[in-house]
XYZ file of C-alpha atoms in Angstrom:
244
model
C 217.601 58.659 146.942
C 219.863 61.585 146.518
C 218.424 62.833 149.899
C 219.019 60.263 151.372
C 222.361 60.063 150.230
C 223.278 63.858 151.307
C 221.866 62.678 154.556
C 223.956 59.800 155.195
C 226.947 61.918 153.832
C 226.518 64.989 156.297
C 225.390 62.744 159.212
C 228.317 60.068 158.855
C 231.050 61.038 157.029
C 233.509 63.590 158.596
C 234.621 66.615 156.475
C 237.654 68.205 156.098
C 238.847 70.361 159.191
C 235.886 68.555 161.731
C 237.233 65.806 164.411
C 234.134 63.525 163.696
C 234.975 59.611 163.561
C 233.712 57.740 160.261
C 234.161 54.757 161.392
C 230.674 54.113 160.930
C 230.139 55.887 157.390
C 233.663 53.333 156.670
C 231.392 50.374 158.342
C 228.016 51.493 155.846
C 230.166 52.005 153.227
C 231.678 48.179 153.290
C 228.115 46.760 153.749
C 226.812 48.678 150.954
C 229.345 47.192 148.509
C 229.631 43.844 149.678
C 225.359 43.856 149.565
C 226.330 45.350 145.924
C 228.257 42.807 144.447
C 226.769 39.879 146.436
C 223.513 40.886 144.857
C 225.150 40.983 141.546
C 226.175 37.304 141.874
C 222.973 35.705 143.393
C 221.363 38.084 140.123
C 223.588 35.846 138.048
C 222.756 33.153 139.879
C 218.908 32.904 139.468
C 218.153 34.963 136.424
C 221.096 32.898 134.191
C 220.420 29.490 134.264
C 222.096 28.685 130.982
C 224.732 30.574 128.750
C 221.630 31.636 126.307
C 220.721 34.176 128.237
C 221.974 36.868 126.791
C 220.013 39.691 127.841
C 219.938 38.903 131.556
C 223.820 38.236 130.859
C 224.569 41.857 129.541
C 222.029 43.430 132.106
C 223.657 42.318 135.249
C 227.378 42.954 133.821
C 226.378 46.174 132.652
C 225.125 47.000 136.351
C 228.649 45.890 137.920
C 230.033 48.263 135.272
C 227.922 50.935 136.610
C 228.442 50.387 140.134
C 232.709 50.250 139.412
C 232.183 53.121 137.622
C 230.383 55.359 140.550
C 233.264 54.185 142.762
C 235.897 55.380 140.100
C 234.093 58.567 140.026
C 233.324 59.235 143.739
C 236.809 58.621 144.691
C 238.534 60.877 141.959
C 240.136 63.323 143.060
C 238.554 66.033 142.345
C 235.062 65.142 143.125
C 236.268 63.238 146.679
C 232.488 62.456 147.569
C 234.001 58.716 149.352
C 232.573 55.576 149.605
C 229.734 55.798 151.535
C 226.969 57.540 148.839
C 228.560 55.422 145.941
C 228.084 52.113 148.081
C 224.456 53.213 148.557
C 223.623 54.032 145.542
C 225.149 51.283 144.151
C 222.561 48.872 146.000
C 219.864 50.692 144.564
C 221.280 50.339 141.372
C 221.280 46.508 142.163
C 217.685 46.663 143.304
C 216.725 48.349 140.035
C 218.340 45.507 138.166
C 216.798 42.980 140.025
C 213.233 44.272 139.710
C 214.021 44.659 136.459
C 214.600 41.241 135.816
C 211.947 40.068 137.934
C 209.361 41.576 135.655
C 210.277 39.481 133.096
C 207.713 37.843 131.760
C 206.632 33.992 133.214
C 207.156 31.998 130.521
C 210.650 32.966 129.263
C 213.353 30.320 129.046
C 215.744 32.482 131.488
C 212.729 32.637 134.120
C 213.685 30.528 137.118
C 210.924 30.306 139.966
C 211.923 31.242 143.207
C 210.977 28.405 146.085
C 209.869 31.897 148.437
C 207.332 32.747 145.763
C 205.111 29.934 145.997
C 202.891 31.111 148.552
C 202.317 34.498 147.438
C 205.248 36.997 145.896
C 206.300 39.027 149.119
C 209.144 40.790 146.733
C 206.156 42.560 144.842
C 204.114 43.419 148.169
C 207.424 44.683 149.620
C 208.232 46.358 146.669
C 204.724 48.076 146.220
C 204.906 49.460 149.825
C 208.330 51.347 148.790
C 207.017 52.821 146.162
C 204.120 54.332 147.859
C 206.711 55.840 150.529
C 209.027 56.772 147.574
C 206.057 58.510 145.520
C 204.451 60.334 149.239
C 208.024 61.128 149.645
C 208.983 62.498 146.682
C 205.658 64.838 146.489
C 206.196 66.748 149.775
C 209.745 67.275 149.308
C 209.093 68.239 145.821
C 206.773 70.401 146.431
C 208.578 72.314 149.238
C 211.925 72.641 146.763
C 209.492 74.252 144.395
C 212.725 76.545 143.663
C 213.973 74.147 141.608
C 211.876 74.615 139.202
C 211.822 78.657 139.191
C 212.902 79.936 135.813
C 213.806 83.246 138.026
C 215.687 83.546 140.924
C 215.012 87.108 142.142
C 211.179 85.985 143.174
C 211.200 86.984 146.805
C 209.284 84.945 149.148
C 207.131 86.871 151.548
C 206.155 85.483 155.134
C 202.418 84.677 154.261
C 203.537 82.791 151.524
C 202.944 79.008 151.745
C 206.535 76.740 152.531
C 205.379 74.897 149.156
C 203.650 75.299 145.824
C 200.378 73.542 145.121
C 200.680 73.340 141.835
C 204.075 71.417 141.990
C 202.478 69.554 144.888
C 199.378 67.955 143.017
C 200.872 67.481 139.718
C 203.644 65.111 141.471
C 201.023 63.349 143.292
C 199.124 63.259 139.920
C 202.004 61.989 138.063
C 202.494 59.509 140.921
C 198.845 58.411 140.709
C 199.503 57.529 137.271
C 202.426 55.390 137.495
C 200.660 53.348 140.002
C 197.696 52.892 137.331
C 200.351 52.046 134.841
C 202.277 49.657 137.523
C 198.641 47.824 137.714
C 198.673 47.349 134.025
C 202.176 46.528 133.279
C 202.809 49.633 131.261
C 200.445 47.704 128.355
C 197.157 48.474 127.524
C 196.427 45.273 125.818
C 197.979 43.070 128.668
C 197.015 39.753 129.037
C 194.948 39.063 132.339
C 197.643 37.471 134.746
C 197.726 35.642 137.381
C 197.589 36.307 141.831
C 200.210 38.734 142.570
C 201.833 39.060 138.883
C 201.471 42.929 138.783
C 204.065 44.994 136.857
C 205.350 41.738 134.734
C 206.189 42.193 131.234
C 208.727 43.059 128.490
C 207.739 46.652 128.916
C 208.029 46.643 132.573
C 211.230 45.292 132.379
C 212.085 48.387 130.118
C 210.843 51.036 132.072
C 213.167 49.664 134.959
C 216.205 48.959 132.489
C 216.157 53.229 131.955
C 215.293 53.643 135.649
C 218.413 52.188 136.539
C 220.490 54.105 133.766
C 218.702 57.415 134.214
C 219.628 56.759 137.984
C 223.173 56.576 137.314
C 223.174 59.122 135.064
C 221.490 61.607 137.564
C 224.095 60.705 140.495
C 227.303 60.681 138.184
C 226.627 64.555 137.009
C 225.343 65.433 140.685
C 229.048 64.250 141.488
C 230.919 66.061 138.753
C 228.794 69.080 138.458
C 230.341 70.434 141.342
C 233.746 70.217 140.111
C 232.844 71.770 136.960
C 231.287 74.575 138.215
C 234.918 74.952 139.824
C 236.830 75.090 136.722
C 234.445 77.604 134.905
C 235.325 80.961 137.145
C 239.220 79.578 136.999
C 238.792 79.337 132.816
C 237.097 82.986 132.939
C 239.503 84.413 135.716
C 242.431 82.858 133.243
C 240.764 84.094 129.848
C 240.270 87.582 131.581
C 244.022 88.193 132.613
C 245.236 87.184 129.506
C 243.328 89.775 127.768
């Protein structure tokens, strides 16, 4: 997601001193948050059907607060990253609530079933097939920006060398393997046998997505302020260093 968001960013957004138009980064950046907080209110919608449900109640308020709060911080001053990654990462923010929700177990009060999911539930099948693109995704690019996870910087890469590590490579794809397995499961060893299409459904699912989201928003807010810290650290030393 954070490529994707440096993509859209570089490819969309003009930066300062360039004569590119945003007009369409402006027009993404509207849809993003109006898909945003229209989720957030159909969320409300179908996972609240009565005031006792408090913990889908706190969930989706809590993800408004985290979307407001990525706006707040992309448009600060001094991080000036504009609307455009914020509102997309925002929606997936959104999506991880709703996924979230939706693997809430069957026979909870607050569980409201959807007319669309009748026939068969496209939302998981859909859902499935973006995780498999996430996951093949995720292991090539990994394992290309293998640098990432050098302890040393002054390794030098020679010509012959391969553009990517194996190890990193098949230990993602391992680790991705095994999510899958656990996706199958529901995260619960002892899980119940359920029903046609009723994969990842459970109180520990639901968990596992809850963090997703927050470790998500965690992730993007320090990839935003990072670089503004990293500003203010020579200027501290450079200060500290004259006035000894």
């Amino acid at each position: 997601m954070l490529h994707l968001i440096s993509w859209c960013n570089k490819r969309w957004m003009p930066y300062a001193g360039s004569n590119q138009c945003g007009l369409f980064g402006l027009f993404l950046s509207t849809v993003s948050f109006i898909a945003s907080f229209a989720g957030i209110l159909v969320l409300y919608i179908l996972y609240v059907p009565n005031s006792s449900c408090m913990f889908n109640i706190f969930t989706i308020i809590w993800t408004a607060v985290l979307v407001k709060i990525m706006m707040a911080v992309s448009l600060h001053s001094k991080v000036n990253e504009g609307l455009l990654s914020s509102g997309i990462m925002g929606s997936y923010i959104v999506f991880l609530c709703w996924s979230a929700l939706h693997s809430e177990p069957r026979t909870g009060k607050c569980y409201t079933e959807m007319k669309i999911g009748k026939d068969g539930n496209w939302a998981t099948i859909i859902s499935f097939i973006i995780a498999i693109c996430s996951i093949v995704s995720a292991t090539f690019s990994t394992g290309i920006n293998n640098r990432s996870f050098q302890f040393r910087s002054d390794k030098i890469q020679l010509e012959e060398d391969a553009p990517y590590s194996y190890e990193i490579f098949h230990i993602v794809f391992a680790v991705g393997a095994m999510y899958f397995a656990m996706l199958f499961i529901s995260w619960e060893l002892n899980h119940p046998i359920t029903r046609k299409w009723s994969i990842d459904v459970g109180w520990a699912s639901t968990w596992v997505k809850i963090m997703n989201e927050w470790l998500a928003f965690c992730i993007y807010v320090w990839r935003l302020i990072s670089p503004a810290l990293a500003r203010k650290q020579p200027a501290n030393d450079e200060e500290s260093a004259s006035t000894t």
